[in-house]
Tab-separated table of C-alpha atoms and ligand atoms in Angstrom:
chain	number	residue	atom	x	y	z
A	873	MET	CA	11.654	-8.008	-76.599
A	874	THR	CA	8.458	-6.032	-77.156
A	875	ALA	CA	7.012	-4.037	-74.284
A	876	ALA	CA	3.999	-5.464	-72.451
A	877	PRO	CA	0.713	-3.816	-73.503
A	878	THR	CA	0.090	-0.833	-71.293
A	879	PHE	CA	-2.769	-0.732	-68.863
A	880	ALA	CA	-2.942	3.057	-68.822
A	881	CYS	CA	-6.704	3.202	-68.308
A	882	LEU	CA	-6.791	0.883	-65.294
A	883	PRO	CA	-9.067	2.176	-62.524
A	884	LYS	CA	-6.764	4.136	-60.256
A	885	ALA	CA	-6.437	6.917	-57.702
A	886	GLU	CA	-4.525	10.093	-58.381
A	887	LEU	CA	-2.818	11.264	-55.190
A	888	HIS	CA	-0.430	13.956	-56.410
A	889	LEU	CA	-2.263	16.562	-58.434
A	890	HIS	CA	-2.063	20.337	-58.018
A	891	ILE	CA	-5.354	21.763	-59.203
A	892	GLU	CA	-3.609	24.982	-60.278
A	893	GLY	CA	-1.322	22.767	-62.378
A	894	THR	CA	-4.304	21.543	-64.402
A	895	PHE	CA	-4.938	25.061	-65.720
A	896	GLU	CA	-4.820	24.558	-69.499
A	897	PRO	CA	-3.858	27.589	-71.652
A	898	GLU	CA	-7.304	27.677	-73.313
A	899	LEU	CA	-8.994	28.000	-69.917
A	900	ILE	CA	-6.417	30.555	-68.712
A	901	PHE	CA	-7.308	32.774	-71.677
A	902	LYS	CA	-11.053	32.238	-71.233
A	903	ILE	CA	-11.031	33.165	-67.532
A	904	ALA	CA	-8.595	36.060	-68.090
A	905	GLN	CA	-11.009	37.538	-70.610
A	906	ARG	CA	-14.007	37.007	-68.341
A	907	ASN	CA	-12.226	38.742	-65.457
A	908	ASN	CA	-10.746	41.432	-67.680
A	909	ILE	CA	-7.168	40.582	-66.731
A	910	ALA	CA	-4.251	41.046	-69.133
A	911	ILE	CA	-1.788	38.166	-69.526
A	912	PRO	CA	1.710	38.645	-70.935
A	913	PHE	CA	1.226	36.147	-73.794
A	914	GLU	CA	-0.318	36.829	-77.175
A	915	SER	CA	-1.979	33.499	-77.707
A	916	VAL	CA	-2.649	30.023	-76.337
A	917	GLU	CA	0.180	28.746	-78.561
A	918	ALA	CA	2.645	31.371	-77.279
A	919	LEU	CA	1.788	30.474	-73.687
A	920	ARG	CA	2.119	26.737	-74.308
A	921	GLY	CA	5.394	27.408	-76.117
A	922	ALA	CA	6.794	28.896	-72.895
A	923	TYR	CA	6.510	25.539	-71.109
A	924	GLN	CA	10.220	24.736	-71.224
A	925	PHE	CA	11.671	24.440	-67.755
A	926	GLU	CA	15.175	24.143	-66.354
A	927	ASP	CA	14.173	23.157	-62.840
A	928	LEU	CA	11.364	23.445	-60.290
A	929	GLN	CA	11.899	27.178	-59.750
A	930	SER	CA	11.619	28.086	-63.438
A	931	PHE	CA	8.312	26.190	-63.572
A	932	LEU	CA	6.956	27.773	-60.388
A	933	TYR	CA	7.520	31.243	-61.842
A	934	LEU	CA	5.095	30.566	-64.710
A	935	TYR	CA	2.709	28.500	-62.572
A	936	TYR	CA	2.154	31.341	-60.083
A	937	GLN	CA	1.833	33.888	-62.881
A	938	ALA	CA	-0.906	31.949	-64.677
A	939	MET	CA	-3.077	31.504	-61.600
A	940	ASN	CA	-3.392	35.301	-61.167
A	941	VAL	CA	-6.454	35.200	-63.406
A	942	LEU	CA	-8.357	33.035	-60.891
A	943	GLN	CA	-10.506	35.504	-58.942
A	944	LYS	CA	-13.997	34.213	-58.274
A	945	GLU	CA	-15.594	31.112	-56.796
A	946	GLU	CA	-16.860	30.108	-60.244
A	947	ASP	CA	-13.276	30.244	-61.617
A	948	PHE	CA	-12.082	27.695	-59.066
A	949	TYR	CA	-15.176	25.579	-59.681
A	950	GLU	CA	-14.609	25.610	-63.444
A	951	LEU	CA	-10.911	24.753	-63.053
A	952	CYS	CA	-11.688	21.786	-60.814
A	953	SER	CA	-14.599	20.534	-62.964
A	954	ALA	CA	-12.419	20.650	-66.093
A	955	TYR	CA	-9.807	18.489	-64.349
A	956	LEU	CA	-12.397	15.967	-63.123
A	957	GLN	CA	-13.731	15.517	-66.621
A	958	ARG	CA	-10.230	14.752	-67.922
A	959	ALA	CA	-9.519	12.498	-64.951
A	960	GLN	CA	-12.567	10.394	-65.788
A	961	ALA	CA	-11.189	9.804	-69.279
A	962	ASN	CA	-7.886	8.721	-67.663
A	963	GLY	CA	-9.459	5.933	-65.584
A	964	VAL	CA	-9.265	7.911	-62.342
A	965	VAL	CA	-11.857	6.669	-59.845
A	966	HIS	CA	-10.584	8.650	-56.848
A	967	VAL	CA	-8.496	11.822	-56.533
A	968	GLU	CA	-6.942	13.728	-53.651
A	969	ILE	CA	-6.490	17.253	-54.957
A	970	PHE	CA	-3.793	19.680	-53.783
A	971	PHE	CA	-4.500	23.381	-53.730
A	972	ASP	CA	-2.278	26.337	-52.798
A	973	PRO	CA	-4.423	28.823	-50.824
A	974	GLN	CA	-1.548	31.220	-50.090
A	975	ALA	CA	-0.943	31.707	-53.809
A	976	HIS	CA	-4.456	33.186	-53.924
A	977	THR	CA	-4.866	34.924	-50.551
A	978	SER	CA	-1.545	36.736	-51.155
A	979	ARG	CA	-3.167	38.437	-54.163
A	980	GLY	CA	-6.331	39.391	-52.318
A	981	VAL	CA	-8.565	36.418	-53.164
A	982	HIS	CA	-10.464	35.323	-50.058
A	983	PHE	CA	-9.639	31.864	-48.634
A	984	ASP	CA	-13.356	30.960	-48.620
A	985	THR	CA	-13.671	31.817	-52.326
A	986	VAL	CA	-10.976	29.253	-53.146
A	987	VAL	CA	-12.238	26.472	-50.874
A	988	ASN	CA	-15.910	26.914	-51.693
A	989	GLY	CA	-15.292	26.980	-55.452
A	990	LEU	CA	-13.166	23.826	-55.376
A	991	TYR	CA	-15.441	22.063	-52.926
A	992	LYS	CA	-18.496	22.664	-55.089
A	993	ALA	CA	-16.816	20.608	-57.841
A	994	VAL	CA	-15.607	17.962	-55.344
A	995	LYS	CA	-19.117	17.546	-53.920
A	996	GLU	CA	-20.643	16.701	-57.280
A	997	SER	CA	-17.684	14.658	-58.625
A	998	LYS	CA	-19.163	11.242	-57.810
A	999	GLU	CA	-22.509	11.946	-59.413
A	1000	LYS	CA	-21.148	13.787	-62.459
A	1001	TYR	CA	-17.940	11.878	-63.196
A	1002	GLY	CA	-18.085	8.705	-61.087
A	1003	ILE	CA	-15.024	9.929	-59.159
A	1004	THR	CA	-14.704	10.278	-55.388
A	1005	SER	CA	-12.538	13.225	-54.404
A	1006	LYS	CA	-10.975	15.002	-51.452
A	1007	LEU	CA	-9.059	18.271	-50.939
A	1008	ILE	CA	-5.528	18.615	-49.518
A	1009	MET	CA	-4.433	22.131	-48.563
A	1010	CYS	CA	-0.741	22.760	-49.258
A	1011	PHE	CA	1.454	25.334	-47.553
A	1012	LEU	CA	4.003	27.177	-49.673
A	1013	ARG	CA	7.315	26.231	-48.052
A	1014	ASP	CA	9.161	29.312	-49.342
A	1015	LEU	CA	6.816	31.438	-47.198
A	1016	SER	CA	7.122	31.581	-43.411
A	1017	ALA	CA	5.837	29.055	-40.878
A	1018	GLU	CA	3.740	31.921	-39.422
A	1019	SER	CA	1.994	32.407	-42.762
A	1020	ALA	CA	1.280	28.652	-42.891
A	1021	MET	CA	-0.147	28.777	-39.347
A	1022	ASP	CA	-2.422	31.701	-40.296
A	1023	THR	CA	-3.618	29.694	-43.298
A	1024	LEU	CA	-4.319	26.666	-41.112
A	1025	LYS	CA	-6.499	28.861	-38.876
A	1026	LEU	CA	-8.502	30.009	-41.916
A	1027	ALA	CA	-9.183	26.347	-42.763
A	1028	GLU	CA	-10.589	25.487	-39.347
A	1029	LYS	CA	-14.150	26.610	-40.027
A	1030	HIS	CA	-14.276	24.560	-43.248
A	1031	GLY	CA	-14.097	21.349	-41.196
A	1032	GLU	CA	-14.338	18.191	-43.255
A	1033	LYS	CA	-14.070	19.893	-46.645
A	1034	ILE	CA	-10.287	19.471	-46.244
A	1035	ILE	CA	-8.842	16.067	-45.366
A	1036	ALA	CA	-5.123	16.796	-45.074
A	1037	VAL	CA	-2.372	19.379	-45.301
A	1038	GLY	CA	0.648	19.203	-47.598
A	1039	LEU	CA	3.848	21.107	-48.304
A	1040	ASP	CA	4.933	22.287	-51.754
A	1041	SER	CA	6.758	25.001	-53.763
A	1042	ALA	CA	10.553	25.635	-53.696
A	1043	GLU	CA	12.041	22.688	-51.799
A	1044	VAL	CA	15.775	23.281	-51.479
A	1045	GLY	CA	16.533	25.567	-48.516
A	1046	ASN	CA	13.022	25.075	-47.072
A	1047	PRO	CA	13.234	21.780	-45.151
A	1048	PRO	CA	10.179	20.079	-43.652
A	1049	SER	CA	11.453	20.820	-40.105
A	1050	LYS	CA	10.616	24.509	-40.709
A	1051	PHE	CA	6.923	23.505	-40.500
A	1052	LYS	CA	7.023	21.073	-37.545
A	1053	LYS	CA	4.766	23.194	-35.304
A	1054	VAL	CA	2.252	23.900	-38.083
A	1055	PHE	CA	1.946	20.213	-38.897
A	1056	GLU	CA	1.583	19.360	-35.183
A	1057	ALA	CA	-1.304	21.832	-35.032
A	1058	ALA	CA	-2.852	20.337	-38.182
A	1059	LEU	CA	-2.616	16.809	-36.763
A	1060	ALA	CA	-4.178	18.033	-33.500
A	1061	GLN	CA	-7.030	19.483	-35.603
A	1062	GLY	CA	-7.659	15.988	-37.023
A	1063	LEU	CA	-6.039	16.579	-40.410
A	1064	LEU	CA	-3.744	14.043	-42.064
A	1065	THR	CA	-0.348	15.138	-43.402
A	1066	VAL	CA	1.679	14.694	-46.592
A	1067	ALA	CA	4.689	16.630	-47.940
A	1068	HIS	CA	6.768	17.058	-51.066
A	1069	ALA	CA	10.219	15.777	-50.165
A	1070	GLY	CA	13.115	14.325	-52.107
A	1071	GLU	CA	12.051	15.876	-55.428
A	1072	GLU	CA	15.039	18.231	-55.682
A	1073	GLY	CA	15.916	18.094	-51.981
A	1074	PRO	CA	18.127	15.449	-50.329
A	1075	PRO	CA	17.027	12.227	-48.571
A	1076	ASP	CA	17.372	14.064	-45.221
A	1077	TYR	CA	14.276	16.041	-46.161
A	1078	VAL	CA	12.352	12.785	-46.547
A	1079	TRP	CA	13.471	11.697	-43.079
A	1080	GLU	CA	12.310	15.058	-41.708
A	1081	ALA	CA	8.933	14.744	-43.436
A	1082	LEU	CA	8.494	11.342	-41.766
A	1083	ASN	CA	9.831	12.225	-38.331
A	1084	ASP	CA	8.846	15.885	-37.897
A	1085	LEU	CA	5.689	16.126	-40.001
A	1086	LYS	CA	4.411	12.542	-39.450
A	1087	VAL	CA	3.417	12.279	-43.088
A	1088	SER	CA	1.184	9.448	-44.301
A	1089	ARG	CA	2.751	9.691	-47.773
A	1090	VAL	CA	5.820	11.272	-49.349
A	1091	ASP	CA	5.194	13.328	-52.494
A	1092	HIS	CA	7.834	12.539	-55.150
A	1093	GLY	CA	10.490	11.049	-52.836
A	1094	VAL	CA	12.593	9.927	-55.798
A	1095	ARG	CA	15.847	11.007	-54.134
A	1096	SER	CA	15.100	8.579	-51.270
A	1097	MET	CA	16.840	5.974	-53.411
A	1098	GLU	CA	20.198	7.616	-52.557
A	1099	ASP	CA	19.864	6.487	-48.923
A	1100	PRO	CA	19.718	2.680	-48.408
A	1101	ALA	CA	18.545	3.000	-44.779
A	1102	LEU	CA	15.688	5.221	-45.927
A	1103	VAL	CA	14.708	2.750	-48.660
A	1104	THR	CA	14.562	-0.027	-46.058
A	1105	HIS	CA	12.461	2.157	-43.747
A	1106	LEU	CA	10.001	3.156	-46.511
A	1107	ALA	CA	9.603	-0.483	-47.577
A	1108	GLU	CA	9.216	-1.876	-44.048
A	1109	HIS	CA	6.580	0.698	-43.096
A	1110	ARG	CA	4.846	0.597	-46.479
A	1111	ILE	CA	5.042	4.372	-46.779
A	1112	PRO	CA	3.603	5.417	-50.135
A	1113	LEU	CA	5.524	7.595	-52.584
A	1114	THR	CA	3.523	9.659	-55.074
A	1115	VAL	CA	5.842	9.575	-58.072
A	1116	CYS	CA	5.298	11.872	-61.085
A	1117	PRO	CA	7.428	10.633	-64.007
A	1118	LEU	CA	6.645	13.262	-66.680
A	1119	SER	CA	7.072	16.048	-64.125
A	1120	ASN	CA	10.475	14.665	-63.131
A	1121	VAL	CA	11.657	14.745	-66.734
A	1122	LYS	CA	10.169	18.177	-67.508
A	1123	LEU	CA	11.830	19.656	-64.373
A	1124	ARG	CA	15.087	17.797	-65.154
A	1125	VAL	CA	15.197	15.620	-62.054
A	1126	PHE	CA	15.941	12.825	-64.583
A	1127	PRO	CA	17.254	13.432	-68.109
A	1128	ASP	CA	14.616	11.144	-69.654
A	1129	LEU	CA	12.007	8.515	-68.716
A	1130	LYS	CA	14.398	5.647	-69.374
A	1131	SER	CA	16.614	6.986	-66.559
A	1132	HIS	CA	13.710	7.221	-64.090
A	1133	ASN	CA	14.081	5.138	-60.910
A	1134	LEU	CA	10.435	3.987	-60.662
A	1135	LYS	CA	11.277	0.397	-61.662
A	1136	HIS	CA	14.084	0.333	-59.117
A	1137	MET	CA	11.597	1.516	-56.470
A	1138	LEU	CA	9.260	-1.364	-57.291
A	1139	ASP	CA	12.178	-3.788	-57.240
A	1140	CYS	CA	12.999	-2.504	-53.730
A	1141	ASP	CA	9.400	-3.233	-52.638
A	1142	LEU	CA	8.493	0.426	-52.245
A	1143	MET	CA	4.851	1.422	-52.363
A	1144	ALA	CA	5.149	3.666	-55.395
A	1145	THR	CA	2.211	5.246	-57.204
A	1146	VAL	CA	2.100	7.127	-60.530
A	1147	ASN	CA	0.598	10.614	-60.761
A	1148	SER	CA	0.595	13.679	-63.002
A	1149	ASP	CA	1.583	16.566	-60.632
A	1150	ASP	CA	0.835	19.544	-62.956
A	1151	PRO	CA	-0.489	17.872	-66.105
A	1152	ALA	CA	-1.290	21.043	-68.056
A	1153	TYR	CA	2.405	21.983	-67.874
A	1154	PHE	CA	4.196	18.652	-68.043
A	1155	GLY	CA	2.775	17.098	-71.187
A	1156	GLY	CA	0.330	14.524	-69.914
A	1157	TYR	CA	-2.375	13.426	-67.505
A	1158	VAL	CA	-2.097	10.339	-65.327
A	1159	ALA	CA	-2.821	7.737	-68.039
A	1160	ASP	CA	-0.103	9.349	-70.207
A	1161	ASN	CA	2.292	9.136	-67.262
A	1162	LEU	CA	1.512	5.456	-66.776
A	1163	GLU	CA	1.652	4.592	-70.444
A	1164	GLN	CA	4.905	6.431	-71.164
A	1165	VAL	CA	6.764	5.275	-68.065
A	1166	ALA	CA	5.578	1.676	-68.547
A	1167	GLN	CA	6.944	1.756	-72.073
A	1168	ALA	CA	10.228	3.457	-71.200
A	1169	LEU	CA	10.946	1.103	-68.281
A	1170	ASN	CA	9.354	-1.962	-69.837
A	1171	LEU	CA	7.029	-2.444	-66.863
A	1172	SER	CA	5.142	-5.735	-66.875
A	1173	ARG	CA	1.364	-5.996	-66.636
A	1174	ASP	CA	1.718	-7.106	-63.036
A	1175	GLU	CA	3.824	-4.056	-62.222
A	1176	GLN	CA	1.269	-1.739	-63.807
A	1177	VAL	CA	-1.554	-3.390	-61.882
A	1178	ARG	CA	0.533	-3.129	-58.713
A	1179	LEU	CA	0.940	0.632	-59.293
A	1180	ALA	CA	-2.830	1.017	-59.676
A	1181	LYS	CA	-3.538	-1.068	-56.557
A	1182	ASN	CA	-0.912	0.901	-54.610
A	1183	SER	CA	-2.713	4.123	-55.534
A	1184	ILE	CA	-5.942	2.863	-53.980
A	1185	GLU	CA	-4.207	1.436	-50.900
A	1186	ALA	CA	-2.229	4.660	-50.384
A	1187	SER	CA	-5.355	6.831	-50.505
A	1188	PHE	CA	-7.266	8.321	-47.582
A	1189	LEU	CA	-10.355	6.255	-48.407
A	1190	SER	CA	-12.004	3.927	-45.856
A	1191	HIS	CA	-11.236	0.178	-45.854
A	1192	ALA	CA	-14.612	-0.563	-47.460
A	1193	GLU	CA	-14.100	2.001	-50.222
A	1194	LYS	CA	-10.600	0.670	-50.917
A	1195	ALA	CA	-11.925	-2.904	-51.114
A	1196	ALA	CA	-14.554	-1.843	-53.655
A	1197	TYR	CA	-12.017	-0.054	-55.870
A	1198	LEU	CA	-9.510	-2.941	-55.623
A	1199	ALA	CA	-12.265	-5.302	-56.787
A	1200	GLN	CA	-12.935	-2.905	-59.685
A	1201	ILE	CA	-9.263	-3.235	-60.719
A	1202	ASP	CA	-9.482	-7.039	-60.567
A	1203	ASN	CA	-12.635	-6.989	-62.693
A	1204	PHE	CA	-10.977	-4.688	-65.237
A	1205	CYS	CA	-8.034	-7.110	-65.498
A	1206	LYS	CA	-10.328	-10.151	-65.813
A	1207	ALA	CA	-12.299	-8.489	-68.597
A	1208	LEU	CA	-9.046	-7.885	-70.500
A	1209	SER	CA	-7.567	-11.354	-70.104
B	2286	ADE	N1	3.802	23.048	-56.885
B	2286	ADE	C1	3.247	22.604	-58.020
B	2286	ADE	N2	3.963	21.604	-58.536
B	2286	ADE	C2	5.007	21.386	-57.695
B	2286	ADE	C3	6.100	20.483	-57.662
B	2286	ADE	N3	6.297	19.574	-58.618
B	2286	ADE	N4	6.978	20.574	-56.651
B	2286	ADE	C4	6.802	21.496	-55.688
B	2286	ADE	N5	5.800	22.364	-55.666
B	2286	ADE	C5	4.900	22.317	-56.654
B	2287	ZN	ZN1	3.749	18.314	-56.745
């Protein structure tokens, strides 16, 4: 049986995207030179050649190293603009962008420099690229809850520039419950919540993200499939999972795309979406993720359209905005059939 034609360029939302993970080697070198910062790689090729990872931790080591060259507001603006341009070519019509402020403030870059640089690109994304966009501030879970609370306080004056808080970095040993109070404070401040859970960590971490952090979505969540009661709960409550297939293979959560459990998730009626996570490091942007996983798992056209519609429904857009984007997907499909 031949695979169904892929619908990789369907209009879609990207809901799991670390802006620092879109930092392509060419841009790393350009900004390093501009800021007069030495990097421990001789060339773009040598840096790209180092992108072989054994697990999440081995990736994070390189990821945090590369972002050291980001110093000024214009650097963050350029990084975000470069991503938006690529996203447009991938059929992205809406994106909710993660950023890691503590990875910058810990090296002396001011919180406002990061937010203002990113927000400048977000503000012009609709006009320049036809993409609506929002910012989600992630806390680094391997740092303390106190550090996360301090970071939340820094965000307060930025008001509506930030729509939600998230939780990322080294998962195992840093359960969501560690951040219960911080997330309560964020919710009280009017922010929405999401969290990485069940990427390398056990299903219990997904339960904690739901119960302690009141998340609207679970980032990754692939290990949820090990717990039948959790699968039932996620399906019944239509809790979205932001799945990142190429990331999961690159970080060895699955040995290859054919072993990925995305199809099983859809079969269990889960509200799965497909995303790129850190596309500069993992070998593909969101359309590549969709195309490759659809081929590997033999996803039907209907399943691919469902993934795109899920991404819009799982977003933090208004009902009216969602309706408009869902109609855009239907029109895209009609034009193809
Ligand atoms: N930070 C950037 N990418 C990440 C991932 N896949 N998991 C956890 N933290 C991250
Ligand atoms: Zn991630």
